[in-house]
mmCIF file of C-alpha atoms in Angstrom:
data_model
loop_
_atom_site.group_PDB
_atom_site.id
_atom_site.type_symbol
_atom_site.label_atom_id
_atom_site.label_comp_id
_atom_site.label_asym_id
_atom_site.label_seq_id
_atom_site.Cartn_x
_atom_site.Cartn_y
_atom_site.Cartn_z
ATOM 1 C CA UNK A 80 99.105 77.785 69.515
ATOM 2 C CA UNK A 81 97.959 78.890 66.060
ATOM 3 C CA UNK A 82 94.570 80.027 67.383
ATOM 4 C CA UNK A 83 96.306 81.956 70.142
ATOM 5 C CA UNK A 84 98.699 83.541 67.635
ATOM 6 C CA UNK A 85 95.685 84.553 65.544
ATOM 7 C CA UNK A 86 94.155 86.286 68.585
ATOM 8 C CA UNK A 87 91.443 83.642 68.981
ATOM 9 C CA UNK A 88 92.110 83.034 72.646
ATOM 10 C CA UNK A 89 88.575 82.009 73.517
ATOM 11 C CA UNK A 90 88.841 79.217 70.954
ATOM 12 C CA UNK A 91 92.348 78.312 72.092
ATOM 13 C CA UNK A 92 91.510 78.204 75.799
ATOM 14 C CA UNK A 93 89.745 74.797 75.838
ATOM 15 C CA UNK A 94 92.595 73.296 73.824
ATOM 16 C CA UNK A 95 95.160 74.590 76.320
ATOM 17 C CA UNK A 96 93.034 73.220 79.172
ATOM 18 C CA UNK A 97 92.893 69.837 77.453
ATOM 19 C CA UNK A 98 96.658 69.845 76.851
ATOM 20 C CA UNK A 99 97.207 70.533 80.549
ATOM 21 C CA UNK A 100 94.874 67.697 81.564
ATOM 22 C CA UNK A 101 96.618 65.244 79.234
ATOM 23 C CA UNK A 102 100.078 66.264 80.413
ATOM 24 C CA UNK A 103 99.084 66.014 84.068
ATOM 25 C CA UNK A 104 97.678 62.543 83.486
ATOM 26 C CA UNK A 105 100.467 61.188 81.291
ATOM 27 C CA UNK A 106 103.559 63.033 82.510
ATOM 28 C CA UNK A 107 102.627 63.963 86.057
ATOM 29 C CA UNK A 108 102.128 67.296 87.754
ATOM 30 C CA UNK A 109 105.837 68.014 88.268
ATOM 31 C CA UNK A 110 107.031 67.403 84.685
ATOM 32 C CA UNK A 111 108.506 70.415 82.879
ATOM 33 C CA UNK A 112 106.102 70.024 79.948
ATOM 34 C CA UNK A 113 103.200 70.111 82.415
ATOM 35 C CA UNK A 114 104.706 73.242 83.913
ATOM 36 C CA UNK A 115 104.787 74.811 80.454
ATOM 37 C CA UNK A 116 101.089 74.043 80.040
ATOM 38 C CA UNK A 117 100.286 75.576 83.431
ATOM 39 C CA UNK A 118 102.098 78.839 82.659
ATOM 40 C CA UNK A 119 100.711 79.051 79.124
ATOM 41 C CA UNK A 120 97.133 78.573 80.321
ATOM 42 C CA UNK A 121 97.672 81.165 83.080
ATOM 43 C CA UNK A 122 98.917 83.665 80.491
ATOM 44 C CA UNK A 123 95.980 82.992 78.156
ATOM 45 C CA UNK A 124 93.450 83.424 80.952
ATOM 46 C CA UNK A 125 95.206 86.560 82.183
ATOM 47 C CA UNK A 126 95.180 88.038 78.674
ATOM 48 C CA UNK A 127 91.456 87.279 78.448
ATOM 49 C CA UNK A 128 90.799 89.096 81.728
ATOM 50 C CA UNK A 129 89.966 85.894 83.613
ATOM 51 C CA UNK A 130 92.111 86.941 86.528
ATOM 52 C CA UNK A 131 90.499 84.773 89.199
ATOM 53 C CA UNK A 132 91.149 81.690 87.041
ATOM 54 C CA UNK A 133 94.684 82.732 86.079
ATOM 55 C CA UNK A 134 95.870 83.573 89.603
ATOM 56 C CA UNK A 135 95.916 80.033 91.056
ATOM 57 C CA UNK A 136 97.677 78.790 87.927
ATOM 58 C CA UNK A 137 100.411 81.404 88.282
ATOM 59 C CA UNK A 138 100.784 80.473 91.950
ATOM 60 C CA UNK A 139 100.973 76.803 91.052
ATOM 61 C CA UNK A 140 103.530 77.522 88.334
ATOM 62 C CA UNK A 141 105.714 79.512 90.725
ATOM 63 C CA UNK A 142 105.620 76.734 93.308
ATOM 64 C CA UNK A 143 106.503 74.138 90.641
ATOM 65 C CA UNK A 144 109.240 76.321 89.141
ATOM 66 C CA UNK A 145 110.830 77.021 92.505
ATOM 67 C CA UNK A 146 111.023 73.297 93.275
ATOM 68 C CA UNK A 147 112.169 72.141 89.827
ATOM 69 C CA UNK A 148 114.216 74.876 88.138
ATOM 70 C CA UNK A 149 114.924 77.181 91.088
ATOM 71 C CA UNK A 150 113.667 80.380 92.668
ATOM 72 C CA UNK A 151 115.986 82.619 90.616
ATOM 73 C CA UNK A 152 115.502 80.937 87.244
ATOM 74 C CA UNK A 153 114.375 83.414 84.552
ATOM 75 C CA UNK A 154 111.119 81.475 83.978
ATOM 76 C CA UNK A 155 110.303 81.535 87.700
ATOM 77 C CA UNK A 156 110.961 85.261 87.801
ATOM 78 C CA UNK A 157 108.777 85.773 84.732
ATOM 79 C CA UNK A 158 105.918 83.989 86.495
ATOM 80 C CA UNK A 159 106.464 86.062 89.640
ATOM 81 C CA UNK A 160 106.395 89.266 87.606
ATOM 82 C CA UNK A 161 103.259 88.108 85.763
ATOM 83 C CA UNK A 162 101.505 87.346 89.057
ATOM 84 C CA UNK A 163 102.488 90.793 90.344
ATOM 85 C CA UNK A 164 100.900 92.412 87.282
ATOM 86 C CA UNK A 165 97.754 90.330 87.749
ATOM 87 C CA UNK A 166 97.501 91.208 91.451
ATOM 88 C CA UNK A 167 97.944 94.875 90.628
ATOM 89 C CA UNK A 168 95.048 94.609 88.153
ATOM 90 C CA UNK A 169 92.955 93.060 90.933
ATOM 91 C CA UNK A 170 93.864 95.875 93.311
ATOM 92 C CA UNK A 171 95.889 93.631 95.613
ATOM 93 C CA UNK A 172 98.699 96.140 95.848
ATOM 94 C CA UNK A 173 100.625 95.010 98.966
ATOM 95 C CA UNK A 174 101.296 91.517 97.599
ATOM 96 C CA UNK A 175 101.859 92.882 94.085
ATOM 97 C CA UNK A 176 104.540 95.192 95.482
ATOM 98 C CA UNK A 177 106.299 92.333 97.272
ATOM 99 C CA UNK A 178 106.369 90.296 94.063
ATOM 100 C CA UNK A 179 107.488 93.207 91.872
ATOM 101 C CA UNK A 180 110.324 93.893 94.298
ATOM 102 C CA UNK A 181 111.279 90.214 94.504
ATOM 103 C CA UNK A 182 111.351 89.790 90.712
ATOM 104 C CA UNK A 183 113.340 92.980 90.164
ATOM 105 C CA UNK A 184 115.930 92.268 92.854
ATOM 106 C CA UNK A 185 116.431 88.685 91.666
ATOM 107 C CA UNK A 186 116.684 89.712 88.017
ATOM 108 C CA UNK A 187 119.198 92.453 88.824
ATOM 109 C CA UNK A 188 121.261 89.957 90.824
ATOM 110 C CA UNK A 189 121.108 87.040 88.374
ATOM 111 C CA UNK A 190 120.632 88.610 84.947
ATOM 112 C CA UNK A 191 122.213 92.009 85.490
ATOM 113 C CA UNK A 192 120.702 95.479 85.593
ATOM 114 C CA UNK A 193 120.586 95.958 81.816
ATOM 115 C CA UNK A 194 119.019 92.642 80.831
ATOM 116 C CA UNK A 195 115.738 93.010 78.916
ATOM 117 C CA UNK A 196 113.793 91.034 81.539
ATOM 118 C CA UNK A 197 115.294 93.152 84.316
ATOM 119 C CA UNK A 198 114.339 96.304 82.442
ATOM 120 C CA UNK A 199 110.772 94.991 82.090
ATOM 121 C CA UNK A 200 110.550 94.297 85.830
ATOM 122 C CA UNK A 201 111.983 97.720 86.600
ATOM 123 C CA UNK A 202 109.470 99.495 84.352
ATOM 124 C CA UNK A 203 106.576 97.604 85.925
ATOM 125 C CA UNK A 204 107.752 98.362 89.458
ATOM 126 C CA UNK A 205 108.544 102.031 88.764
ATOM 127 C CA UNK A 206 105.100 102.530 87.220
ATOM 128 C CA UNK A 207 103.549 100.774 90.225
ATOM 129 C CA UNK A 208 105.378 103.082 92.636
ATOM 130 C CA UNK A 209 104.445 106.174 90.640
ATOM 131 C CA UNK A 210 100.792 105.124 90.698
ATOM 132 C CA UNK A 211 101.138 104.837 94.470
ATOM 133 C CA UNK A 212 102.471 108.402 94.661
ATOM 134 C CA UNK A 213 105.935 107.176 95.656
ATOM 135 C CA UNK A 214 107.835 109.236 93.111
ATOM 136 C CA UNK A 215 111.045 109.519 95.150
ATOM 137 C CA UNK A 216 111.373 105.743 95.504
ATOM 138 C CA UNK A 217 110.618 105.280 91.801
ATOM 139 C CA UNK A 218 113.184 107.943 90.881
ATOM 140 C CA UNK A 219 115.835 106.205 93.001
ATOM 141 C CA UNK A 220 115.279 102.938 91.118
ATOM 142 C CA UNK A 221 115.540 104.749 87.778
ATOM 143 C CA UNK A 222 118.705 106.528 88.953
ATOM 144 C CA UNK A 223 120.281 103.221 90.001
ATOM 145 C CA UNK A 224 119.443 101.743 86.587
ATOM 146 C CA UNK A 225 120.944 104.729 84.767
ATOM 147 C CA UNK A 226 124.199 104.370 86.717
ATOM 148 C CA UNK A 227 124.352 100.678 85.763
ATOM 149 C CA UNK A 228 123.595 101.422 82.110
ATOM 150 C CA UNK A 229 126.239 104.156 81.988
ATOM 151 C CA UNK A 230 128.805 101.805 83.540
ATOM 152 C CA UNK A 231 127.998 99.091 80.995
ATOM 153 C CA UNK A 232 128.246 101.570 78.138
ATOM 154 C CA UNK A 233 131.608 102.824 79.418
ATOM 155 C CA UNK A 234 132.925 99.258 79.768
ATOM 156 C CA UNK A 235 131.880 98.517 76.195
ATOM 157 C CA UNK A 236 133.558 101.690 74.912
ATOM 158 C CA UNK A 237 136.738 100.929 76.873
ATOM 159 C CA UNK A 238 136.854 97.446 75.362
ATOM 160 C CA UNK A 239 136.467 98.898 71.871
ATOM 161 C CA UNK A 240 139.299 101.368 72.508
ATOM 162 C CA UNK A 241 141.537 98.460 73.481
ATOM 163 C CA UNK A 242 140.654 96.743 70.232
ATOM 164 C CA UNK A 243 139.263 93.692 72.003
ATOM 165 C CA UNK A 244 136.049 91.864 71.499
ATOM 166 C CA UNK A 245 133.021 92.641 73.563
ATOM 167 C CA UNK A 246 130.462 89.884 73.564
ATOM 168 C CA UNK A 247 126.883 90.604 74.413
ATOM 169 C CA UNK A 248 124.599 87.938 75.792
#
């Protein structure tokens, strides 16, 4: 982790691979710590531009996450969004679009429209659509997000006017 934090990913990569091998052997392929190693290695490889090596790891992570923590769990949705970004980099736009849409819709439904992870998915998908020349569709998504943000802001202000507490998560 320290090497990765220092930006020395090429030195960290073999250590992450080794950690994954050890966890698979000692804990099994379905253990949550093994899952963490799979996603971490996928992210490292992706960051290094090793997309063909990262892709199967993301796919494996998503499959494991869906069966262990659930299809709408924030970690599963993060992996889906990461795979969408990777596929976009590879030029595999139809599947990337499906995954961007899936991650955004699930995050809006489960985390809310103003959650930081939802906002990240929205930005990625809007940029994707704009790159595709689909400005009207992108604008509609932005408009929907603005309405949700305005509603949340108004609810917060109304709560303040009542003198009550407004807890943010």
